[in-house]
Coordinates of N, CA and C and ligand atoms in Angstrom, one line a residue:
M1 N -65.6 204.6 -162.3 CA -64.7 205.5 -161.6 C -63.7 205.4 -160.3
S2 N -62.5 205.6 -160.2 CA -62.0 205.1 -158.8 C -61.2 206.3 -158.3
G3 N -61.3 206.6 -156.9 CA -60.4 207.7 -156.5 C -61.3 208.6 -156.4
K4 N -63.0 208.7 -156.2 CA -63.8 210.1 -156.6 C -64.0 210.4 -154.7
Y5 N -64.3 209.7 -153.9 CA -64.5 210.0 -152.9 C -63.1 209.6 -151.7
K6 N -63.2 211.0 -150.6 CA -61.7 210.7 -150.0 C -62.3 210.0 -148.5
A7 N -63.6 210.2 -147.8 CA -63.9 209.9 -146.6 C -65.0 209.0 -146.7
A8 N -65.5 208.2 -145.6 CA -66.8 207.5 -145.6 C -67.1 207.8 -144.0
I9 N -68.5 207.9 -144.1 CA -69.0 208.4 -142.8 C -70.4 207.2 -142.6
F10 N -69.9 206.5 -141.2 CA -70.9 205.5 -141.1 C -71.8 205.9 -139.9
D11 N -73.0 205.9 -140.2 CA -74.1 205.7 -139.0 C -74.1 204.3 -138.3
L12 N -74.6 204.4 -137.1 CA -73.9 203.2 -136.1 C -74.8 202.0 -136.1
D13 N -76.0 202.5 -135.4 CA -77.0 201.5 -135.4 C -77.7 201.2 -136.3
G14 N -77.9 199.8 -137.2 CA -78.1 199.3 -137.9 C -77.2 199.7 -139.3
V15 N -76.2 200.1 -139.4 CA -75.0 199.8 -140.4 C -73.8 199.3 -139.7
L16 N -73.6 199.5 -138.9 CA -72.1 198.7 -138.4 C -72.2 197.7 -137.4
V17 N -73.6 197.9 -136.6 CA -73.9 197.0 -135.7 C -75.6 197.0 -135.2
D18 N -75.9 195.5 -134.8 CA -77.2 195.3 -135.0 C -78.1 195.5 -133.7
T19 N -78.0 196.9 -133.3 CA -78.5 197.3 -131.8 C -80.0 197.4 -131.8
A20 N -80.8 197.4 -133.1 CA -81.9 197.5 -133.0 C -82.9 196.9 -132.5
K21 N -82.1 195.3 -132.0 CA -83.0 194.3 -131.6 C -82.8 194.8 -129.9
Y22 N -81.8 195.5 -129.6 CA -81.5 196.0 -127.8 C -82.6 197.3 -128.0
H23 N -82.7 198.1 -128.8 CA -83.8 199.6 -128.7 C -85.1 198.7 -128.3
F24 N -85.1 197.6 -129.5 CA -86.8 197.1 -129.3 C -87.1 196.4 -128.1
L25 N -86.3 195.8 -127.6 CA -86.7 195.2 -126.0 C -86.8 196.1 -125.2
A26 N -86.3 197.4 -125.0 CA -86.2 198.7 -124.1 C -87.5 198.9 -124.4
W27 N -87.6 199.2 -125.7 CA -89.2 200.1 -125.8 C -89.9 199.2 -125.3
K28 N -90.3 198.0 -125.5 CA -91.5 196.9 -125.3 C -91.5 197.1 -123.8
E29 N -90.2 196.3 -123.4 CA -90.5 196.5 -121.8 C -90.9 198.0 -121.2
L30 N -90.9 198.9 -121.8 CA -91.0 200.1 -121.0 C -92.6 200.3 -121.9
A31 N -93.0 199.9 -122.7 CA -94.6 200.1 -123.1 C -95.1 199.4 -122.1
E32 N -94.6 197.9 -122.0 CA -95.7 197.0 -121.0 C -95.4 197.6 -120.1
S33 N -94.6 198.7 -119.2 CA -94.8 198.7 -117.8 C -95.9 199.6 -117.9
L34 N -96.1 200.4 -119.1 CA -97.0 201.6 -119.3 C -98.7 200.9 -119.9
N35 N -98.4 199.6 -120.0 CA -99.4 198.8 -120.1 C -100.3 198.9 -121.8
F36 N -99.5 199.0 -122.4 CA -99.6 198.8 -123.6 C -98.6 198.0 -124.4
E37 N -98.8 197.2 -125.8 CA -97.9 196.6 -126.6 C -96.9 197.4 -127.6
F38 N -96.2 197.3 -127.3 CA -95.4 198.0 -128.6 C -94.4 196.7 -129.6
T39 N -95.1 196.4 -131.0 CA -94.6 195.6 -131.7 C -93.5 196.0 -132.6
Q40 N -92.8 194.8 -133.3 CA -91.3 195.0 -134.0 C -91.6 195.8 -135.1
K41 N -93.1 195.9 -135.7 CA -93.2 196.7 -136.9 C -93.6 198.1 -136.2
D42 N -94.0 198.6 -135.1 CA -93.6 199.8 -134.2 C -92.6 200.4 -134.3
N43 N -91.4 199.3 -134.1 CA -89.9 200.0 -134.0 C -89.3 200.2 -135.0
E44 N -89.7 199.7 -136.2 CA -89.2 200.4 -137.2 C -89.8 201.9 -137.7
L45 N -90.3 202.4 -137.1 CA -90.7 203.9 -136.8 C -89.7 204.5 -135.8
L46 N -88.9 204.0 -135.3 CA -87.6 204.5 -134.2 C -86.5 204.7 -135.0
K47 N -86.3 203.5 -136.0 CA -84.7 203.6 -136.2 C -84.1 204.9 -137.0
G48 N -83.0 205.3 -136.6 CA -82.2 206.8 -136.7 C -82.7 208.2 -136.1
V49 N -83.9 207.5 -135.1 CA -84.9 208.9 -134.9 C -83.9 208.9 -133.4
S50 N -84.3 210.1 -132.6 CA -83.5 210.2 -131.7 C -84.3 210.0 -130.5
R51 N -83.7 210.0 -129.2 CA -84.1 209.0 -128.4 C -85.5 209.8 -127.6
M52 N -85.7 211.2 -127.6 CA -86.8 211.7 -127.6 C -88.1 212.0 -128.2
E53 N -87.1 211.9 -129.5 CA -89.0 211.7 -130.9 C -89.3 210.2 -131.0
S54 N -88.2 209.6 -130.5 CA -88.6 208.1 -130.1 C -89.9 208.0 -129.5
L55 N -89.5 208.6 -128.1 CA -90.7 208.5 -126.9 C -91.8 209.1 -127.5
N56 N -91.7 209.9 -127.9 CA -93.0 210.9 -128.5 C -93.8 209.9 -129.3
I57 N -93.1 209.1 -130.1 CA -93.6 208.1 -131.5 C -94.5 207.0 -130.4
L58 N -93.8 206.5 -129.3 CA -93.8 205.2 -128.9 C -95.2 205.9 -127.6
L59 N -95.3 207.1 -127.2 CA -95.9 207.5 -126.8 C -97.6 207.8 -127.1
H60 N -97.5 208.5 -128.4 CA -98.5 208.5 -129.2 C -99.3 207.1 -129.8
L61 N -98.1 206.1 -129.9 CA -98.9 204.9 -130.3 C -99.9 204.3 -129.0
G62 N -99.4 204.5 -127.9 CA -100.2 204.1 -126.9 C -101.0 204.8 -126.3
G63 N -101.2 205.9 -127.2 CA -102.1 207.0 -126.8 C -102.2 207.7 -125.4
L64 N -100.7 207.7 -125.4 CA -100.5 208.4 -123.5 C -99.9 209.9 -123.8
A65 N -100.2 210.7 -122.7 CA -99.6 212.2 -122.9 C -98.7 212.1 -121.5
F66 N -97.9 212.7 -121.5 CA -97.2 213.1 -120.3 C -96.3 214.8 -120.1
S67 N -95.9 215.1 -119.2 CA -95.3 216.4 -119.0 C -93.8 216.0 -119.7
D68 N -93.1 217.3 -119.9 CA -92.0 217.3 -120.5 C -90.8 216.4 -118.9
E69 N -91.1 216.6 -118.1 CA -90.4 216.2 -117.1 C -90.7 214.7 -116.8
E70 N -92.1 214.3 -116.9 CA -92.0 213.0 -116.7 C -91.5 212.1 -118.2
K71 N -91.5 212.9 -119.1 CA -91.2 212.3 -120.5 C -89.5 211.9 -120.3
E72 N -88.8 213.3 -119.7 CA -87.4 213.0 -119.3 C -87.3 211.9 -118.4
K73 N -87.7 211.5 -117.4 CA -87.9 210.1 -116.3 C -87.8 209.1 -117.0
I74 N -89.0 209.3 -118.4 CA -89.1 208.0 -118.7 C -88.0 207.3 -119.7
A75 N -87.8 208.5 -120.5 CA -86.7 208.3 -121.2 C -85.2 207.8 -121.1
R76 N -85.3 208.1 -119.5 CA -83.9 207.7 -118.5 C -83.7 206.1 -118.3
E77 N -85.3 206.0 -118.0 CA -85.5 204.6 -117.6 C -85.2 203.7 -119.0
K78 N -85.7 204.0 -120.1 CA -85.7 203.3 -121.1 C -83.9 203.4 -121.6
N79 N -83.3 204.4 -121.4 CA -81.8 204.1 -121.8 C -81.1 203.2 -120.7
E80 N -81.7 203.4 -119.3 CA -81.1 202.5 -118.5 C -81.0 200.6 -118.7
R81 N -82.4 200.6 -119.2 CA -82.5 199.0 -120.0 C -81.7 198.8 -121.1
Y82 N -81.7 199.8 -121.9 CA -80.9 199.4 -122.8 C -79.5 199.7 -123.1
V83 N -78.8 200.1 -122.0 CA -77.4 200.3 -121.4 C -77.2 198.7 -121.1
E84 N -78.2 198.3 -120.7 CA -78.3 197.0 -119.6 C -78.1 196.2 -120.7
Y85 N -78.6 195.8 -121.8 CA -78.2 194.9 -122.6 C -77.0 195.2 -123.7
I86 N -76.8 196.7 -124.1 CA -75.5 197.0 -124.9 C -74.3 196.8 -124.2
S87 N -74.2 196.9 -122.6 CA -73.1 196.5 -122.1 C -72.6 195.3 -122.1
K88 N -73.4 194.1 -122.6 CA -73.5 192.7 -123.0 C -72.5 192.4 -124.2
I89 N -72.7 193.8 -125.3 CA -72.5 192.9 -126.6 C -70.7 192.8 -126.9
D90 N -70.7 192.0 -127.9 CA -69.5 191.8 -128.4 C -69.5 191.8 -129.9
E91 N -68.2 192.0 -130.3 CA -67.6 191.7 -131.9 C -68.9 190.5 -132.4
S92 N -69.6 189.7 -132.0 CA -70.8 189.0 -132.6 C -71.9 189.9 -133.0
D93 N -72.0 191.2 -132.5 CA -73.1 192.1 -132.5 C -72.7 192.9 -134.0
L94 N -71.7 192.7 -134.5 CA -71.2 193.5 -135.7 C -71.7 193.3 -136.9
L95 N -72.2 193.6 -137.9 CA -73.1 193.4 -139.2 C -72.2 192.5 -140.2
P96 N -72.6 191.7 -140.9 CA -71.7 191.4 -141.9 C -71.0 192.4 -142.9
G97 N -69.4 192.1 -142.8 CA -68.6 192.7 -143.8 C -68.4 193.9 -143.1
T98 N -68.2 194.2 -142.1 CA -68.4 195.7 -141.0 C -66.6 195.4 -141.3
V99 N -66.2 194.5 -140.2 CA -64.8 195.0 -140.2 C -63.4 194.7 -141.0
A100 N -64.3 194.0 -142.3 CA -63.2 193.8 -143.3 C -63.5 195.1 -144.4
L101 N -64.4 195.8 -144.2 CA -64.6 196.8 -145.3 C -63.6 198.3 -144.4
L102 N -63.6 197.9 -143.1 CA -62.8 198.9 -142.2 C -61.4 198.8 -142.3
E103 N -61.5 197.5 -142.4 CA -59.7 197.5 -142.9 C -59.3 197.9 -144.0
E104 N -59.9 197.4 -145.0 CA -59.8 197.8 -146.5 C -59.8 199.6 -146.7
L105 N -60.6 200.2 -145.7 CA -60.7 201.7 -146.0 C -59.2 202.0 -145.4
Q106 N -59.1 201.6 -144.0 CA -57.9 201.6 -143.4 C -56.7 201.8 -144.2
Y107 N -56.5 200.6 -144.8 CA -55.3 200.2 -145.7 C -55.3 201.2 -147.0
R108 N -56.7 201.8 -147.6 CA -56.2 202.4 -148.5 C -56.5 204.2 -148.4
E109 N -56.2 204.0 -147.0 CA -55.8 205.6 -146.5 C -57.5 206.4 -146.4
I110 N -58.5 206.0 -146.7 CA -59.6 206.9 -146.9 C -60.3 206.7 -145.3
K111 N -60.4 208.1 -145.0 CA -60.9 208.4 -143.9 C -62.1 208.2 -143.4
T112 N -62.1 207.9 -142.0 CA -63.5 207.6 -141.8 C -64.2 208.1 -140.2
A113 N -65.3 208.2 -140.6 CA -66.0 208.3 -139.3 C -67.4 208.0 -139.0
I114 N -67.6 208.0 -137.4 CA -68.8 207.7 -137.4 C -70.3 209.0 -137.2
G115 N -71.0 208.6 -137.8 CA -72.5 209.8 -137.8 C -73.2 209.6 -137.3
S116 N -73.4 209.3 -135.8 CA -74.7 208.5 -135.5 C -75.7 209.6 -134.2
A117 N -77.0 209.0 -134.3 CA -77.7 210.2 -133.2 C -77.7 209.4 -132.0
S118 N -76.9 208.6 -131.7 CA -77.4 207.7 -130.5 C -76.1 208.5 -129.3
K119 N -76.5 208.5 -128.5 CA -75.5 209.0 -127.1 C -74.7 208.2 -126.7
N120 N -75.2 206.9 -126.8 CA -74.4 205.6 -126.5 C -73.5 205.3 -127.1
T121 N -72.9 206.1 -127.9 CA -71.7 205.6 -129.3 C -70.7 205.1 -128.6
P122 N -70.2 206.0 -127.5 CA -69.0 205.9 -126.9 C -69.3 204.2 -126.1
L123 N -70.1 204.0 -125.4 CA -70.0 202.8 -125.4 C -69.9 201.3 -126.4
I124 N -71.0 201.6 -127.5 CA -70.9 200.8 -128.2 C -69.9 200.4 -128.9
I125 N -69.2 201.2 -129.1 CA -67.6 201.4 -129.8 C -66.7 200.6 -129.7
E126 N -66.9 201.1 -128.1 CA -65.5 200.5 -127.3 C -66.0 199.0 -126.7
R127 N -67.1 198.5 -126.8 CA -67.6 197.1 -126.8 C -67.2 196.3 -128.1
L128 N -67.1 196.9 -129.2 CA -66.9 196.4 -130.2 C -65.4 196.2 -130.8
G129 N -65.0 197.1 -129.8 CA -63.3 197.2 -130.3 C -62.8 197.6 -131.5
I130 N -63.9 198.4 -132.5 CA -63.7 199.1 -133.4 C -63.2 200.8 -133.4
K131 N -63.3 201.2 -132.2 CA -62.8 202.7 -131.7 C -61.5 202.7 -133.0
K132 N -60.8 202.1 -133.1 CA -59.2 202.4 -133.9 C -59.6 202.3 -135.1
Y133 N -60.5 202.1 -136.0 CA -61.0 202.1 -137.0 C -61.2 203.9 -137.7
F134 N -61.5 204.6 -136.5 CA -62.2 206.0 -136.7 C -61.2 207.3 -136.3
G135 N -61.4 208.1 -137.4 CA -60.4 209.3 -137.0 C -61.6 210.6 -136.4
A136 N -63.1 210.0 -136.5 CA -64.0 211.0 -136.0 C -65.0 210.4 -135.3
I137 N -65.5 211.1 -134.5 CA -66.8 210.4 -134.0 C -67.8 211.7 -133.4
S138 N -68.9 211.7 -134.3 CA -69.9 212.6 -134.2 C -71.3 211.9 -134.0
D139 N -71.6 212.4 -132.9 CA -72.9 211.5 -132.2 C -73.6 212.7 -131.7
G140 N -74.7 211.7 -130.8 CA -75.8 212.4 -130.3 C -75.6 213.2 -129.0
N141 N -74.0 213.0 -128.8 CA -73.5 214.0 -127.6 C -73.1 215.3 -128.0
I142 N -72.9 215.6 -129.3 CA -72.5 216.4 -129.5 C -73.4 217.4 -130.8
I143 N -74.4 217.1 -131.4 CA -75.0 217.9 -132.3 C -76.5 218.4 -131.2
K144 N -76.7 218.8 -132.0 CA -78.1 219.8 -131.5 C -79.1 219.4 -132.5
R145 N -79.5 219.1 -133.5 CA -80.3 218.8 -134.6 C -80.3 217.7 -135.1
A146 N -81.4 217.1 -134.9 CA -81.5 215.5 -135.4 C -81.5 215.0 -136.8
K147 N -81.2 214.0 -137.4 CA -81.9 213.6 -138.6 C -82.9 213.8 -138.8
P148 N -83.5 214.5 -140.0 CA -83.1 214.7 -141.2 C -82.1 215.9 -141.5
D149 N -81.9 216.6 -140.6 CA -80.9 217.9 -140.6 C -79.5 217.2 -140.7
P150 N -78.7 217.9 -141.7 CA -77.3 217.4 -141.8 C -76.2 217.7 -141.0
E151 N -76.4 218.3 -139.7 CA -75.7 218.4 -139.0 C -74.5 217.5 -138.4
V152 N -75.1 216.2 -137.9 CA -74.3 215.1 -137.8 C -73.0 214.7 -138.5
F153 N -73.9 214.8 -140.2 CA -72.6 214.7 -141.0 C -71.8 215.9 -141.3
I154 N -72.3 217.0 -141.4 CA -71.6 217.9 -141.8 C -70.2 218.3 -140.8
K155 N -70.4 218.0 -139.2 CA -69.8 217.8 -138.0 C -68.5 216.3 -138.5
A156 N -68.9 215.7 -138.6 CA -67.7 214.5 -139.0 C -67.5 215.0 -140.4
A157 N -67.8 215.7 -141.4 CA -66.4 216.0 -142.4 C -65.6 217.0 -142.0
S158 N -66.3 218.1 -141.1 CA -65.4 219.0 -140.7 C -64.1 218.4 -139.9
M159 N -64.7 217.5 -138.5 CA -63.4 217.1 -138.1 C -62.7 215.6 -138.9
L160 N -62.8 215.2 -140.1 CA -61.8 215.1 -140.8 C -61.1 215.6 -141.4
S161 N -61.9 216.9 -141.9 CA -61.1 218.0 -142.6 C -61.5 217.5 -144.2
V162 N -62.4 217.4 -144.6 CA -63.1 217.0 -146.1 C -64.0 217.6 -146.0
L163 N -64.1 218.0 -147.3 CA -65.7 219.0 -147.8 C -66.6 217.9 -147.9
P164 N -67.9 218.2 -147.3 CA -68.9 217.6 -148.0 C -69.3 216.8 -149.0
G165 N -69.0 217.7 -149.9 CA -69.0 216.7 -151.2 C -68.0 215.2 -151.5
D166 N -67.2 215.4 -150.9 CA -66.1 214.3 -150.7 C -66.6 213.3 -150.2
C167 N -67.6 213.1 -149.4 CA -67.6 212.3 -148.5 C -68.8 211.1 -149.1
V168 N -68.5 209.8 -148.4 CA -69.8 208.9 -148.6 C -70.5 208.6 -147.4
V169 N -71.5 208.4 -147.2 CA -72.4 208.1 -145.8 C -72.8 207.0 -146.0
F170 N -73.0 206.0 -144.9 CA -73.6 204.5 -145.1 C -75.3 204.6 -144.2
E171 N -76.2 204.6 -144.6 CA -77.3 204.7 -143.8 C -78.3 203.5 -143.9
D172 N -79.1 203.3 -142.9 CA -79.9 202.7 -143.0 C -81.3 202.8 -142.2
A173 N -81.9 204.3 -142.5 CA -82.6 205.2 -141.6 C -83.0 205.9 -142.9
R174 N -84.2 206.2 -143.4 CA -84.9 207.0 -144.1 C -84.5 208.3 -143.8
A175 N -84.5 208.5 -142.9 CA -84.0 210.0 -142.0 C -82.7 210.1 -142.2
G176 N -82.0 209.3 -142.0 CA -80.2 209.4 -142.1 C -80.1 209.7 -144.1
I177 N -80.6 208.8 -144.8 CA -80.3 209.3 -145.7 C -81.0 210.9 -146.5
Q178 N -82.1 211.5 -145.6 CA -82.4 212.6 -146.3 C -81.1 213.5 -145.9
A179 N -80.5 213.2 -144.5 CA -79.6 214.0 -143.8 C -78.3 214.0 -144.4
A180 N -77.9 212.9 -145.3 CA -76.8 212.6 -145.9 C -76.8 213.3 -147.2
K181 N -78.2 213.5 -148.1 CA -78.1 214.5 -149.1 C -78.6 216.1 -149.1
N182 N -78.9 216.0 -147.7 CA -79.3 217.3 -147.2 C -77.5 218.1 -146.9
A183 N -76.9 217.1 -146.8 CA -75.2 217.5 -146.3 C -74.6 217.7 -147.8
G184 N -75.3 217.1 -148.9 CA -74.6 217.5 -150.1 C -73.4 216.2 -150.4
M185 N -74.0 214.9 -149.5 CA -72.9 214.1 -149.5 C -73.3 212.7 -150.5
Y186 N -73.0 211.7 -151.0 CA -73.1 210.6 -151.5 C -73.6 209.2 -150.8
A187 N -74.4 209.3 -150.8 CA -75.6 208.2 -149.9 C -76.0 206.9 -150.4
V188 N -75.3 206.0 -149.2 CA -75.5 204.7 -149.8 C -76.4 204.1 -148.6
G189 N -77.6 203.6 -149.1 CA -78.8 202.7 -148.5 C -78.1 201.5 -147.9
V190 N -78.3 201.2 -146.7 CA -78.1 200.0 -146.1 C -79.8 199.4 -145.7
G191 N -79.9 198.8 -147.0 CA -81.3 198.3 -146.9 C -82.3 198.2 -148.4
K192 N -83.5 198.2 -148.2 CA -83.9 198.2 -149.2 C -84.3 199.8 -150.1
K193 N -84.2 199.3 -151.4 CA -84.6 200.7 -152.1 C -85.9 201.2 -151.8
E194 N -87.3 200.2 -151.4 CA -88.5 201.0 -151.3 C -88.2 201.6 -149.7
D195 N -87.5 201.2 -149.0 CA -87.3 201.7 -147.6 C -86.5 202.8 -147.7
L196 N -85.6 203.2 -148.5 CA -84.7 204.0 -148.3 C -84.8 205.1 -149.5
P197 N -85.8 205.6 -149.7 CA -86.2 206.7 -151.2 C -84.8 207.6 -151.0
G198 N -84.3 208.1 -152.1 CA -83.7 209.1 -152.3 C -81.9 208.9 -152.1
A199 N -81.7 207.4 -151.7 CA -80.0 207.2 -152.0 C -79.8 207.1 -153.0
D200 N -78.6 207.0 -153.2 CA -77.6 207.2 -154.7 C -77.7 205.6 -155.2
E201 N -77.5 204.5 -154.1 CA -77.4 203.5 -154.4 C -77.9 202.1 -152.9
W202 N -77.9 201.1 -153.2 CA -78.6 200.5 -152.3 C -77.8 199.1 -152.0
I203 N -77.3 198.8 -150.8 CA -76.6 197.2 -150.8 C -77.7 196.9 -149.5
A204 N -77.4 195.5 -149.3 CA -77.7 194.7 -148.2 C -77.5 194.6 -146.7
S205 N -75.8 194.8 -147.1 CA -74.9 194.8 -145.9 C -73.7 195.4 -146.2
L206 N -72.6 196.0 -145.5 CA -71.3 196.4 -146.2 C -70.3 195.4 -146.9
G207 N -70.9 194.1 -146.6 CA -69.9 193.3 -147.1 C -70.5 193.0 -148.5
E208 N -71.3 193.7 -148.9 CA -71.7 193.7 -150.7 C -71.0 195.3 -151.4
L209 N -70.0 195.9 -150.5 CA -70.1 196.9 -151.5 C -68.9 197.1 -152.4
N210 N -68.8 197.7 -153.5 CA -67.8 197.6 -154.3 C -67.2 198.7 -154.0
T211 N -65.7 199.0 -153.5 CA -65.2 200.0 -153.1 C -64.4 200.4 -154.5
D212 N -64.3 199.8 -154.9 CA -62.8 200.6 -156.2 C -64.1 201.5 -156.7
K213 N -65.8 201.3 -157.0 CA -66.2 202.3 -157.4 C -66.5 203.4 -157.1
L214 N -66.4 203.3 -155.5 CA -66.2 205.0 -154.8 C -65.1 205.3 -154.3
F215 N -64.4 205.0 -154.1 CA -63.0 205.4 -153.3 C -61.8 205.0 -154.1
Ligands
LIG301 P1 -79.8 206.6 -127.8 P2 -78.1 205.5 -135.5 C1 -80.3 205.8 -133.4 O1 -78.6 205.8 -134.0 C2 -80.7 204.4 -133.2 O2 -81.0 204.5 -134.9 C3 -82.4 205.3 -132.9 O3 -83.1 203.8 -132.8 C4 -82.2 205.7 -131.4 O4 -83.4 206.2 -130.8 C5 -80.9 206.9 -131.8 O5 -80.1 206.1 -132.3 C6 -80.6 207.4 -130.5 O6 -79.9 206.4 -129.7 O7 -81.0 206.5 -127.2 O8 -78.5 205.4 -127.9 O9 -79.0 208.4 -127.6 O10 -79.0 204.7 -136.1 O11 -78.3 207.2 -135.7 O12 -76.8 205.3 -135.5
LIG302 MG1 -79.0 203.6 -138.1

């Protein structure tokens, strides 16, 4: 069937751009400064999770506890490290197939939005030069409830003036797939089926998408 969906909503980190490695480096440096080791495998637990929730998971792994005030300070430090990394990214950090898909959707007049937990979304899309492809940006700066709550995607649909049922979400995190399904949207998992239960279909990267089937 073609022409079924009217809009595409993209998660940012891990779907459009490979920022997970920079989040990892920043969290690892922070863990080292607190005298414990943080591994790539640990980093998987933080994908799609908000900054504060990520810090809670990290501190739990390190067996440490801090006051809310101290945690705010540590999260700020981590973000400063992360921002230093992403201030240097460019188009080469985009994941395979991203620009071709965004160009195609624009040509076909399919509405597009970003639905990301990241408060750094404006900086990232500016650095990548992809702002022009999106009709709406729903991100960590405007939402109150983290994925798997559907708020970030519901807001994106409303900003695009489309119904949730008319949207396809592209997500690389388990909580993001749940958020999309909680929003009543079609969910494409960008990653492995075993890592992303509950999605409606799975692709390894955006370059693999069969757009005729969805739009
Ligand atoms: P920030 P997404 C998420 O972005 C990341 O996957 C996650 O690792 C990060 O902790 C979260 O954004 C918050 O990011 O610290 O930049 O506000 O995958 O929802 O695009
Ligand atoms: Mg993601």
